[in-house]
Amino acid sequence: MTEDTPVRLLVILSDDSSVRMELHNGIPNSLEELIDEVKNACGLGGFIRLQYKDTDFGNMFVNLTSTTVIKDLAVLKVIQLDPDSTVVLYALDPPGSSIPLVGLDSDDSSVSAHTDDTILLSSPSSDSLRTQQWPRQFPIPRFSYDTECQLQRGNAEYMRSQTRLTPSSKMLSDVLEKVAESIYAYTPYPEDSDFSDVAEALTKKHPCLKEPGSYNESYGWKRRMKMKMANYRTQLKAHGTSAEVTVNSLKSKSQGDSYPAKNVKRPRRAEANHFPSLPSGETTGSLEQERVSLLTELQKKNNRQTIKEKMAKTFGYHRQEIVHKQPSIEDMLERWPALFQMEEINAEFMRVTTVPLETKFLAQLDKHTSKLLEVIRSKGGRVKEQTKATLQVLDETVDITIRRECIFKSLMIYLGEPVHHLIKECQDMQENEAAMAIVSGIRH
């Protein structure tokens, strides 16, 4: 095909509806752009997921993770996502935009072929929990009516004559206050690059606020936002309305921490809910009773739902304990044994980071499988000999679960790690025996 020849795609909307579309500018580089093209061509709204017909797997439809696999005459299938308004839904492959359905990075916006479901984050304290990670494109909030009117006039004048607006002190205060609140909705301790993102987003949305004296025309706004965010944290700390900020006040530190900068407890990368507040109406005493009750519930069979609800209810309590006291693994295993169950590991990761652990990990594994296989197959000697049988099984199956297991085993052999440290064969064990073996591995 020549560069002027459009890329032809067949888009399946339902069992009895399909649309032919042409990409006259070639295949987009990002998945989000391709999704936008499909939505525009097919007149679709809301949130969608794309699948493509994979010829390597018997023409099965596989979730699309990269536009590099799309060729001329490719067949795509649209999966319509219908978010529930009563809970926060995390689609396994949302577009990378500042919408409630975020959690995966845009270039990682894939789902594993493992499932077509969505993941729910719902708990008694979910109203106080953050539901999104830092967005790729920061959403600038709406300001007061007066400020918005001035900005509209200023933007119009800027488009006509490139005249920039000089904000009044009242307008400046309104802009910084609203922006600080929006930043806090994602993190109380933004990094320098985060402030740059916000400042550039502000001047992009309202070009009349650009500053000609700085290299990116927004450096002054970045400095103002840094100072405003520090003042905003001080205000929250004084009012005691934010546990994750209050924990860093002097009165919350031990006697040996005689100055504020010592032992500051800030979220690590990707931690959206680092030090959550306790649920409304609950105290440490009542939640300690819930913890003791939880230990009793763990002794019962077929009690997964009760355990799930109690772990969600005590999330703020055990999370504060982990961050504040930094207990050992042995102490955590004794006080919160449910945290070491597979279901609760996934649930806890989702609550802390807003990202589905297992599905994202498997999606990334699927995404990089071809490159990993190239590296593993290129090795000779011991690695080649030990991975030969495993790779043969991988080549002979299309079962995604078996293929992933083969990749895991081969990768561990390549890295020189004992496979049995991660993968245990439990076919001849009862379920409780297998669980005890896993817990024993965690202890050691």
Tab-separated table of C-alpha atoms in Angstrom:
chain	number	residue	atom	x	y	z
A	1	MET	CA	0.000	0.000	0.000
A	2	THR	CA	1.126	3.571	-0.660
A	3	GLU	CA	1.031	6.294	1.955
A	4	ASP	CA	-2.031	7.837	0.235
A	5	THR	CA	-4.034	4.604	0.365
A	6	PRO	CA	-6.426	4.584	3.354
A	7	VAL	CA	-6.354	1.756	5.884
A	8	ARG	CA	-9.616	-0.216	5.634
A	9	LEU	CA	-11.168	-1.665	8.789
A	10	LEU	CA	-14.307	-3.674	9.489
A	11	VAL	CA	-15.824	-2.732	12.854
A	12	ILE	CA	-18.297	-5.194	14.373
A	13	LEU	CA	-20.813	-3.402	16.592
A	14	SER	CA	-23.095	-6.375	17.363
A	15	ASP	CA	-24.069	-9.759	15.970
A	16	ASP	CA	-26.153	-8.156	13.210
A	17	SER	CA	-24.406	-4.799	12.778
A	18	SER	CA	-21.002	-3.885	11.385
A	19	VAL	CA	-19.419	-0.790	9.841
A	20	ARG	CA	-16.683	-0.329	7.255
A	21	MET	CA	-14.368	2.546	8.068
A	22	GLU	CA	-11.261	4.017	6.453
A	23	LEU	CA	-8.306	5.721	8.128
A	24	HIS	CA	-7.064	8.241	5.587
A	25	ASN	CA	-4.205	9.415	7.813
A	26	GLY	CA	-2.940	5.935	8.567
A	27	ILE	CA	-3.174	3.913	11.771
A	28	PRO	CA	-2.975	6.096	14.912
A	29	ASN	CA	0.036	5.658	17.170
A	30	SER	CA	-1.989	5.362	20.376
A	31	LEU	CA	-4.930	3.189	21.345
A	32	GLU	CA	-6.891	6.194	22.613
A	33	GLU	CA	-6.705	7.896	19.199
A	34	LEU	CA	-7.905	4.725	17.462
A	35	ILE	CA	-10.831	4.436	19.902
A	36	ASP	CA	-11.770	8.055	19.154
A	37	GLU	CA	-11.613	7.345	15.406
A	38	VAL	CA	-13.900	4.320	15.806
A	39	LYS	CA	-16.366	6.226	18.007
A	40	ASN	CA	-16.543	9.088	15.503
A	41	ALA	CA	-16.921	6.813	12.488
A	42	CYS	CA	-19.594	4.623	14.100
A	43	GLY	CA	-21.409	7.324	16.038
A	44	LEU	CA	-20.687	5.722	19.407
A	45	GLY	CA	-20.735	7.351	22.827
A	46	GLY	CA	-19.682	6.367	26.317
A	47	PHE	CA	-16.761	4.085	27.021
A	48	ILE	CA	-15.747	1.276	24.729
A	49	ARG	CA	-13.124	-1.454	24.493
A	50	LEU	CA	-11.692	-2.720	21.197
A	51	GLN	CA	-10.844	-6.291	20.300
A	52	TYR	CA	-9.139	-7.531	17.141
A	53	LYS	CA	-9.254	-10.862	15.294
A	54	ASP	CA	-5.959	-12.619	16.079
A	55	THR	CA	-4.965	-15.004	13.292
A	56	ASP	CA	-2.316	-16.625	15.513
A	57	PHE	CA	-5.057	-17.951	17.801
A	58	GLY	CA	-7.594	-19.322	15.376
A	59	ASN	CA	-9.173	-15.928	14.542
A	60	MET	CA	-10.300	-15.420	18.129
A	61	PHE	CA	-11.136	-11.881	19.255
A	62	VAL	CA	-8.424	-10.642	21.649
A	63	ASN	CA	-8.404	-7.383	23.616
A	64	LEU	CA	-6.447	-4.732	21.734
A	65	THR	CA	-3.413	-3.430	23.656
A	66	SER	CA	-1.464	-1.697	20.891
A	67	THR	CA	-2.230	-0.290	17.460
A	68	THR	CA	0.908	-1.925	16.028
A	69	VAL	CA	-1.025	-5.156	15.425
A	70	ILE	CA	-3.614	-3.381	13.250
A	71	LYS	CA	-3.135	-3.792	9.489
A	72	ASP	CA	-5.177	-3.038	6.406
A	73	LEU	CA	-8.414	-5.114	6.250
A	74	ALA	CA	-8.244	-5.860	9.987
A	75	VAL	CA	-11.441	-6.814	11.807
A	76	LEU	CA	-12.247	-4.993	15.063
A	77	LYS	CA	-14.990	-5.677	17.576
A	78	VAL	CA	-16.509	-3.056	19.885
A	79	ILE	CA	-17.272	-3.929	23.508
A	80	GLN	CA	-19.539	-1.260	25.003
A	81	LEU	CA	-18.856	-0.473	28.661
A	82	ASP	CA	-21.838	0.664	30.696
A	83	PRO	CA	-20.645	2.168	34.000
A	84	ASP	CA	-22.943	1.854	37.012
A	85	SER	CA	-23.709	5.187	38.607
A	86	THR	CA	-23.860	3.787	42.137
A	87	VAL	CA	-20.312	2.475	42.349
A	88	VAL	CA	-16.944	3.357	40.890
A	89	LEU	CA	-16.118	1.082	37.978
A	90	TYR	CA	-12.599	0.416	36.810
A	91	ALA	CA	-12.614	-0.828	33.259
A	92	LEU	CA	-9.777	-3.160	32.478
A	93	ASP	CA	-8.807	-1.129	29.423
A	94	PRO	CA	-10.060	2.462	29.728
A	95	PRO	CA	-8.754	5.244	27.513
A	96	GLY	CA	-6.073	7.282	29.239
A	97	SER	CA	-8.115	10.315	30.095
A	98	SER	CA	-9.311	12.120	33.152
A	99	ILE	CA	-12.577	10.273	33.582
A	100	PRO	CA	-13.846	8.160	36.477
A	101	LEU	CA	-12.825	5.022	34.606
A	102	VAL	CA	-9.109	5.366	35.116
A	103	GLY	CA	-6.560	3.284	36.848
A	104	LEU	CA	-4.399	2.001	34.035
A	105	ASP	CA	-1.876	4.078	32.168
A	106	SER	CA	-2.985	4.961	28.684
A	107	ASP	CA	-0.223	3.063	26.959
A	108	ASP	CA	-1.021	0.128	29.244
A	109	SER	CA	-4.744	0.328	28.592
A	110	SER	CA	-5.170	-3.302	27.928
A	111	VAL	CA	-7.169	-6.094	29.376
A	112	SER	CA	-5.950	-9.521	29.801
A	113	ALA	CA	-7.637	-12.135	27.711
A	114	HIS	CA	-8.326	-13.659	31.084
A	115	THR	CA	-11.687	-11.933	31.626
A	116	ASP	CA	-14.264	-9.581	30.187
A	117	ASP	CA	-15.520	-8.381	33.531
A	118	THR	CA	-15.091	-5.029	35.211
A	119	ILE	CA	-13.701	-4.540	38.686
A	120	LEU	CA	-15.636	-2.808	41.437
A	121	LEU	CA	-14.229	-0.721	44.255
A	122	SER	CA	-16.974	-0.451	46.838
A	123	SER	CA	-16.639	-0.270	50.595
A	124	PRO	CA	-18.298	1.420	53.571
A	125	SER	CA	-15.615	4.115	53.476
A	126	SER	CA	-15.366	4.460	49.683
A	127	ASP	CA	-16.773	8.011	49.815
A	128	SER	CA	-13.550	9.139	51.522
A	129	LEU	CA	-11.212	7.156	49.263
A	130	ARG	CA	-9.586	8.395	46.089
A	131	THR	CA	-10.793	6.557	43.035
A	132	GLN	CA	-8.263	7.736	40.448
A	133	GLN	CA	-4.543	7.954	39.908
A	134	TRP	CA	-2.865	11.088	38.597
A	135	PRO	CA	-4.303	11.639	35.089
A	136	ARG	CA	-2.244	12.032	31.957
A	137	GLN	CA	-4.169	15.207	31.121
A	138	PHE	CA	-5.006	17.149	34.284
A	139	PRO	CA	-8.636	18.354	34.290
A	140	ILE	CA	-8.799	22.041	35.127
A	141	PRO	CA	-11.899	22.673	37.282
A	142	ARG	CA	-14.566	25.277	36.753
A	143	PHE	CA	-13.982	28.448	38.733
A	144	SER	CA	-16.491	30.911	40.151
A	145	TYR	CA	-18.961	32.508	37.756
A	146	ASP	CA	-17.151	35.857	37.759
A	147	THR	CA	-13.763	34.226	37.142
A	148	GLU	CA	-15.109	32.083	34.303
A	149	CYS	CA	-16.635	35.129	32.610
A	150	GLN	CA	-13.338	37.030	32.804
A	151	LEU	CA	-11.446	34.044	31.435
A	152	GLN	CA	-13.851	33.645	28.513
A	153	ARG	CA	-13.429	37.289	27.552
A	154	GLY	CA	-9.687	37.044	28.076
A	155	ASN	CA	-9.394	33.940	25.885
A	156	ALA	CA	-11.414	35.585	23.126
A	157	GLU	CA	-9.212	38.688	23.238
A	158	TYR	CA	-6.075	36.524	23.223
A	159	MET	CA	-7.247	34.758	20.067
A	160	ARG	CA	-7.814	38.125	18.364
A	161	SER	CA	-4.780	40.125	19.429
A	162	GLN	CA	-2.542	37.841	21.560
A	163	THR	CA	-3.208	40.145	24.522
A	164	ARG	CA	-2.724	38.359	27.823
A	165	LEU	CA	-4.954	38.791	30.843
A	166	THR	CA	-3.590	40.194	34.095
A	167	PRO	CA	-5.632	38.477	36.827
A	168	SER	CA	-6.813	40.445	39.838
A	169	SER	CA	-5.928	39.261	43.347
A	170	LYS	CA	-9.484	37.924	43.824
A	171	MET	CA	-9.349	36.021	40.551
A	172	LEU	CA	-5.862	34.692	41.331
A	173	SER	CA	-7.025	33.448	44.723
A	174	ASP	CA	-10.065	31.719	43.199
A	175	VAL	CA	-7.999	29.966	40.525
A	176	LEU	CA	-5.337	28.727	42.949
A	177	GLU	CA	-7.889	27.586	45.555
A	178	LYS	CA	-9.912	25.523	43.073
A	179	VAL	CA	-6.790	24.047	41.486
A	180	ALA	CA	-5.370	23.086	44.907
A	181	GLU	CA	-8.614	21.271	45.733
A	182	SER	CA	-8.430	19.404	42.423
A	183	ILE	CA	-4.793	18.429	43.029
A	184	TYR	CA	-5.666	17.151	46.504
A	185	ALA	CA	-8.334	14.912	44.956
A	186	TYR	CA	-5.408	12.950	43.474
A	187	THR	CA	-2.593	13.444	45.990
A	188	PRO	CA	-1.719	15.756	48.891
A	189	TYR	CA	1.980	15.650	47.967
A	190	PRO	CA	2.331	16.231	44.208
A	191	GLU	CA	5.761	15.993	42.630
A	192	ASP	CA	7.479	18.742	40.686
A	193	SER	CA	6.455	17.186	37.377
A	194	ASP	CA	2.840	17.089	38.578
A	195	PHE	CA	2.863	20.837	39.183
A	196	SER	CA	4.276	21.286	35.674
A	197	ASP	CA	1.408	19.209	34.266
A	198	VAL	CA	-1.189	21.311	36.075
A	199	ALA	CA	0.366	24.646	35.098
A	200	GLU	CA	0.595	23.649	31.441
A	201	ALA	CA	-2.977	22.316	31.483
A	202	LEU	CA	-4.180	25.631	32.936
A	203	THR	CA	-2.494	27.776	30.290
A	204	LYS	CA	-3.587	25.382	27.555
A	205	LYS	CA	-7.241	25.641	28.575
A	206	HIS	CA	-7.002	29.381	29.246
A	207	PRO	CA	-4.291	30.742	26.902
A	208	CYS	CA	-4.905	34.286	28.146
A	209	LEU	CA	-3.065	33.248	31.348
A	210	LYS	CA	0.173	32.403	29.529
A	211	GLU	CA	3.314	34.128	30.796
A	212	PRO	CA	5.680	35.212	28.016
A	213	GLY	CA	8.676	35.517	30.350
A	214	SER	CA	9.013	31.788	31.141
A	215	TYR	CA	10.362	29.010	28.943
A	216	ASN	CA	7.004	27.204	28.760
A	217	GLU	CA	4.805	30.233	29.461
A	218	SER	CA	3.493	28.666	32.679
A	219	TYR	CA	6.434	28.570	35.113
A	220	GLY	CA	5.016	31.368	37.266
A	221	TRP	CA	1.787	29.425	37.733
A	222	LYS	CA	3.796	26.379	38.740
A	223	ARG	CA	5.537	28.349	41.524
A	224	ARG	CA	2.234	29.822	42.739
A	225	MET	CA	0.645	26.367	42.837
A	226	LYS	CA	3.506	24.951	44.878
A	227	MET	CA	3.118	27.679	47.491
A	228	LYS	CA	-0.673	27.387	47.470
A	229	MET	CA	-0.535	23.591	47.907
A	230	ALA	CA	1.802	23.976	50.904
A	231	ASN	CA	-0.619	26.490	52.464
A	232	TYR	CA	-3.559	24.212	51.662
A	233	ARG	CA	-1.901	21.306	53.503
A	234	THR	CA	-1.227	23.587	56.473
A	235	GLN	CA	-4.900	24.537	56.524
A	236	LEU	CA	-6.016	20.893	56.427
A	237	LYS	CA	-3.496	20.021	59.131
A	238	ALA	CA	-4.759	22.808	61.400
A	239	HIS	CA	-8.373	21.694	61.003
A	240	GLY	CA	-7.510	18.004	61.366
A	241	THR	CA	-9.662	17.139	58.341
A	242	SER	CA	-7.093	15.016	56.510
A	243	ALA	CA	-5.499	12.000	58.201
A	244	GLU	CA	-2.701	11.720	55.623
A	245	VAL	CA	-1.667	15.325	56.272
A	246	THR	CA	-2.291	15.333	60.020
A	247	VAL	CA	-0.021	12.307	60.496
A	248	ASN	CA	2.901	14.531	59.505
A	249	SER	CA	2.148	17.212	62.095
A	250	LEU	CA	4.472	17.501	65.092
A	251	LYS	CA	1.767	16.472	67.569
A	252	SER	CA	1.336	13.199	65.663
A	253	LYS	CA	5.043	12.363	65.709
A	254	SER	CA	6.982	10.600	68.439
A	255	GLN	CA	8.970	12.605	70.999
A	256	GLY	CA	12.210	11.887	69.165
A	257	ASP	CA	10.887	13.557	65.999
A	258	SER	CA	11.391	17.134	67.125
A	259	TYR	CA	11.050	18.820	63.742
A	260	PRO	CA	8.428	18.501	60.969
A	261	ALA	CA	10.717	17.242	58.216
A	262	LYS	CA	11.732	14.113	60.135
A	263	ASN	CA	10.037	10.821	59.245
A	264	VAL	CA	7.519	12.385	56.894
A	265	LYS	CA	5.001	9.740	55.830
A	266	ARG	CA	4.282	10.417	52.185
A	267	PRO	CA	2.703	8.089	49.654
A	268	ARG	CA	4.930	5.998	47.501
A	269	ARG	CA	4.572	5.989	43.770
A	270	ALA	CA	1.069	4.920	42.651
A	271	GLU	CA	-0.383	4.988	46.186
A	272	ALA	CA	-3.623	6.930	45.836
A	273	ASN	CA	-4.912	6.080	49.336
A	274	HIS	CA	-1.735	6.100	51.385
A	275	PHE	CA	-3.121	6.974	54.834
A	276	PRO	CA	-6.943	6.983	54.593
A	277	SER	CA	-9.206	8.360	57.268
A	278	LEU	CA	-11.305	6.037	59.397
A	279	PRO	CA	-14.892	5.469	58.216
A	280	SER	CA	-17.411	8.051	59.394
A	281	GLY	CA	-18.762	7.242	62.860
A	282	GLU	CA	-16.044	4.674	63.590
A	283	THR	CA	-13.270	4.851	66.201
A	284	THR	CA	-10.095	2.866	66.712
A	285	GLY	CA	-11.871	1.004	69.502
A	286	SER	CA	-14.811	-0.091	67.385
A	287	LEU	CA	-12.540	-1.067	64.503
A	288	GLU	CA	-10.325	-3.083	66.837
A	289	GLN	CA	-13.445	-5.027	67.772
A	290	GLU	CA	-14.059	-5.584	64.061
A	291	ARG	CA	-10.512	-6.915	63.736
A	292	VAL	CA	-11.044	-9.406	66.546
A	293	SER	CA	-14.371	-10.416	65.003
A	294	LEU	CA	-12.598	-10.877	61.685
A	295	LEU	CA	-10.227	-13.414	63.243
A	296	THR	CA	-13.254	-15.459	64.304
A	297	GLU	CA	-14.844	-15.222	60.860
A	298	LEU	CA	-11.659	-16.577	59.273
A	299	GLN	CA	-12.172	-19.859	61.127
A	300	LYS	CA	-15.491	-20.437	59.361
A	301	LYS	CA	-15.905	-22.062	55.962
A	302	ASN	CA	-17.567	-20.472	52.925
A	303	ASN	CA	-17.376	-17.069	54.571
A	304	ARG	CA	-15.720	-15.048	51.840
A	305	GLN	CA	-18.357	-12.298	51.610
A	306	THR	CA	-18.251	-11.481	55.335
A	307	ILE	CA	-14.448	-11.362	55.310
A	308	LYS	CA	-14.514	-9.111	52.261
A	309	GLU	CA	-16.920	-6.650	53.918
A	310	LYS	CA	-14.977	-6.529	57.193
A	311	MET	CA	-11.646	-5.997	55.415
A	312	ALA	CA	-13.163	-3.149	53.406
A	313	LYS	CA	-14.603	-1.609	56.568
A	314	THR	CA	-11.285	-1.798	58.445
A	315	PHE	CA	-9.173	-0.617	55.498
A	316	GLY	CA	-8.404	2.777	57.033
A	317	TYR	CA	-7.616	1.192	60.395
A	318	HIS	CA	-5.145	-1.452	59.220
A	319	ARG	CA	-3.670	0.879	56.619
A	320	GLN	CA	-2.895	3.493	59.273
A	321	GLU	CA	-1.347	0.756	61.399
A	322	ILE	CA	0.903	-0.334	58.523
A	323	VAL	CA	2.067	3.185	57.660
A	324	HIS	CA	2.350	4.545	61.220
A	325	LYS	CA	3.833	1.559	63.070
A	326	GLN	CA	5.558	-0.279	60.195
A	327	PRO	CA	4.969	-3.735	61.732
A	328	SER	CA	6.903	-6.828	60.683
A	329	ILE	CA	5.433	-9.473	58.373
A	330	GLU	CA	5.050	-11.821	61.346
A	331	ASP	CA	3.051	-9.231	63.300
A	332	MET	CA	0.828	-8.502	60.297
A	333	LEU	CA	0.252	-12.196	59.718
A	334	GLU	CA	-0.839	-12.547	63.329
A	335	ARG	CA	-3.088	-9.467	63.458
A	336	TRP	CA	-4.416	-9.375	59.877
A	337	PRO	CA	-4.137	-12.901	58.399
A	338	ALA	CA	-6.841	-12.123	55.814
A	339	LEU	CA	-4.413	-9.718	54.121
A	340	PHE	CA	-2.420	-12.734	52.959
A	341	GLN	CA	-5.322	-14.341	51.114
A	342	MET	CA	-5.169	-14.031	47.342
A	343	GLU	CA	-8.535	-12.266	47.086
A	344	GLU	CA	-7.582	-9.704	49.728
A	345	ILE	CA	-4.160	-9.064	48.202
A	346	ASN	CA	-5.943	-8.048	45.001
A	347	ALA	CA	-8.587	-6.054	46.892
A	348	GLU	CA	-6.012	-4.243	49.055
A	349	PHE	CA	-3.899	-3.330	46.038
A	350	MET	CA	-7.009	-1.935	44.353
A	351	ARG	CA	-7.924	0.122	47.425
A	352	VAL	CA	-4.410	1.535	47.843
A	353	THR	CA	-3.559	2.223	44.200
A	354	THR	CA	-6.976	2.129	42.409
A	355	VAL	CA	-5.330	-0.267	39.932
A	356	PRO	CA	-6.420	-3.925	39.526
A	357	LEU	CA	-3.266	-5.863	40.394
A	358	GLU	CA	-3.803	-9.227	38.738
A	359	THR	CA	-5.449	-8.002	35.553
A	360	LYS	CA	-2.909	-5.251	34.944
A	361	PHE	CA	0.006	-7.567	35.647
A	362	LEU	CA	-1.329	-10.231	33.299
A	363	ALA	CA	-2.151	-7.620	30.666
A	364	GLN	CA	1.429	-6.358	30.775
A	365	LEU	CA	2.714	-9.931	30.630
A	366	ASP	CA	0.608	-10.568	27.521
A	367	LYS	CA	1.762	-7.293	26.013
A	368	HIS	CA	5.466	-8.104	26.408
A	369	THR	CA	5.272	-11.859	25.801
A	370	SER	CA	6.720	-11.749	22.294
A	371	LYS	CA	9.736	-9.679	23.413
A	372	LEU	CA	10.317	-11.896	26.450
A	373	LEU	CA	10.256	-14.997	24.259
A	374	GLU	CA	12.793	-13.444	21.893
A	375	VAL	CA	15.166	-12.819	24.791
A	376	ILE	CA	14.660	-16.261	26.365
A	377	ARG	CA	15.006	-18.173	23.074
A	378	SER	CA	18.210	-16.293	22.241
A	379	LYS	CA	19.999	-17.816	25.241
A	380	GLY	CA	21.939	-21.033	24.963
A	381	GLY	CA	23.564	-23.418	27.424
A	382	ARG	CA	21.753	-24.152	30.680
A	383	VAL	CA	18.850	-21.767	30.011
A	384	LYS	CA	18.152	-23.306	26.613
A	385	GLU	CA	18.272	-26.829	27.997
A	386	GLN	CA	16.021	-26.106	30.987
A	387	THR	CA	13.442	-24.098	29.040
A	388	LYS	CA	13.232	-26.455	26.067
A	389	ALA	CA	10.365	-28.587	27.377
A	390	THR	CA	8.454	-25.587	28.758
A	391	LEU	CA	8.694	-23.632	25.502
A	392	GLN	CA	7.575	-26.691	23.562
A	393	VAL	CA	4.396	-26.812	25.676
A	394	LEU	CA	3.901	-23.083	25.047
A	395	ASP	CA	4.206	-23.555	21.276
A	396	GLU	CA	1.652	-26.370	21.257
A	397	THR	CA	-1.156	-24.678	23.205
A	398	VAL	CA	-3.456	-21.700	22.751
A	399	ASP	CA	-4.718	-21.810	26.359
A	400	ILE	CA	-3.779	-18.385	27.734
A	401	THR	CA	-3.379	-19.682	31.312
A	402	ILE	CA	-0.931	-22.397	30.287
A	403	ARG	CA	0.997	-19.975	28.081
A	404	ARG	CA	1.386	-17.547	30.973
A	405	GLU	CA	2.629	-20.303	33.259
A	406	CYS	CA	5.205	-21.283	30.642
A	407	ILE	CA	6.365	-17.665	30.383
A	408	PHE	CA	6.672	-17.416	34.183
A	409	LYS	CA	8.725	-20.604	34.429
A	410	SER	CA	10.980	-19.721	31.501
A	411	LEU	CA	11.561	-16.205	32.804
A	412	MET	CA	12.542	-17.475	36.256
A	413	ILE	CA	14.969	-19.961	34.720
A	414	TYR	CA	16.421	-17.161	32.585
A	415	LEU	CA	16.902	-15.016	35.721
A	416	GLY	CA	18.443	-17.905	37.633
A	417	GLU	CA	15.639	-18.127	40.194
A	418	PRO	CA	14.281	-21.447	41.544
A	419	VAL	CA	10.897	-22.007	39.922
A	420	HIS	CA	9.462	-23.740	42.990
A	421	HIS	CA	9.836	-20.523	45.008
A	422	LEU	CA	6.989	-19.007	42.984
A	423	ILE	CA	5.112	-21.920	41.427
A	424	LYS	CA	4.017	-24.798	43.648
A	425	GLU	CA	2.407	-27.944	42.298
A	426	CYS	CA	-0.623	-28.671	44.511
A	427	GLN	CA	-2.687	-31.100	42.415
A	428	ASP	CA	-2.594	-33.848	45.084
A	429	MET	CA	-3.310	-31.510	48.016
A	430	GLN	CA	-6.573	-30.531	49.601
A	431	GLU	CA	-7.470	-26.842	49.377
A	432	ASN	CA	-6.631	-26.134	53.039
A	433	GLU	CA	-3.278	-27.912	52.705
A	434	ALA	CA	-2.410	-25.855	49.637
A	435	ALA	CA	-3.335	-22.636	51.492
A	436	MET	CA	-1.099	-23.615	54.417
A	437	ALA	CA	1.774	-24.281	52.020
A	438	ILE	CA	1.379	-20.827	50.504
A	439	VAL	CA	1.260	-19.137	53.936
A	440	SER	CA	4.349	-21.103	54.981
A	441	GLY	CA	6.148	-19.770	51.900
A	442	ILE	CA	5.166	-16.221	52.862
A	443	ARG	CA	6.555	-16.682	56.388
A	444	HIS	CA	9.914	-17.707	54.971
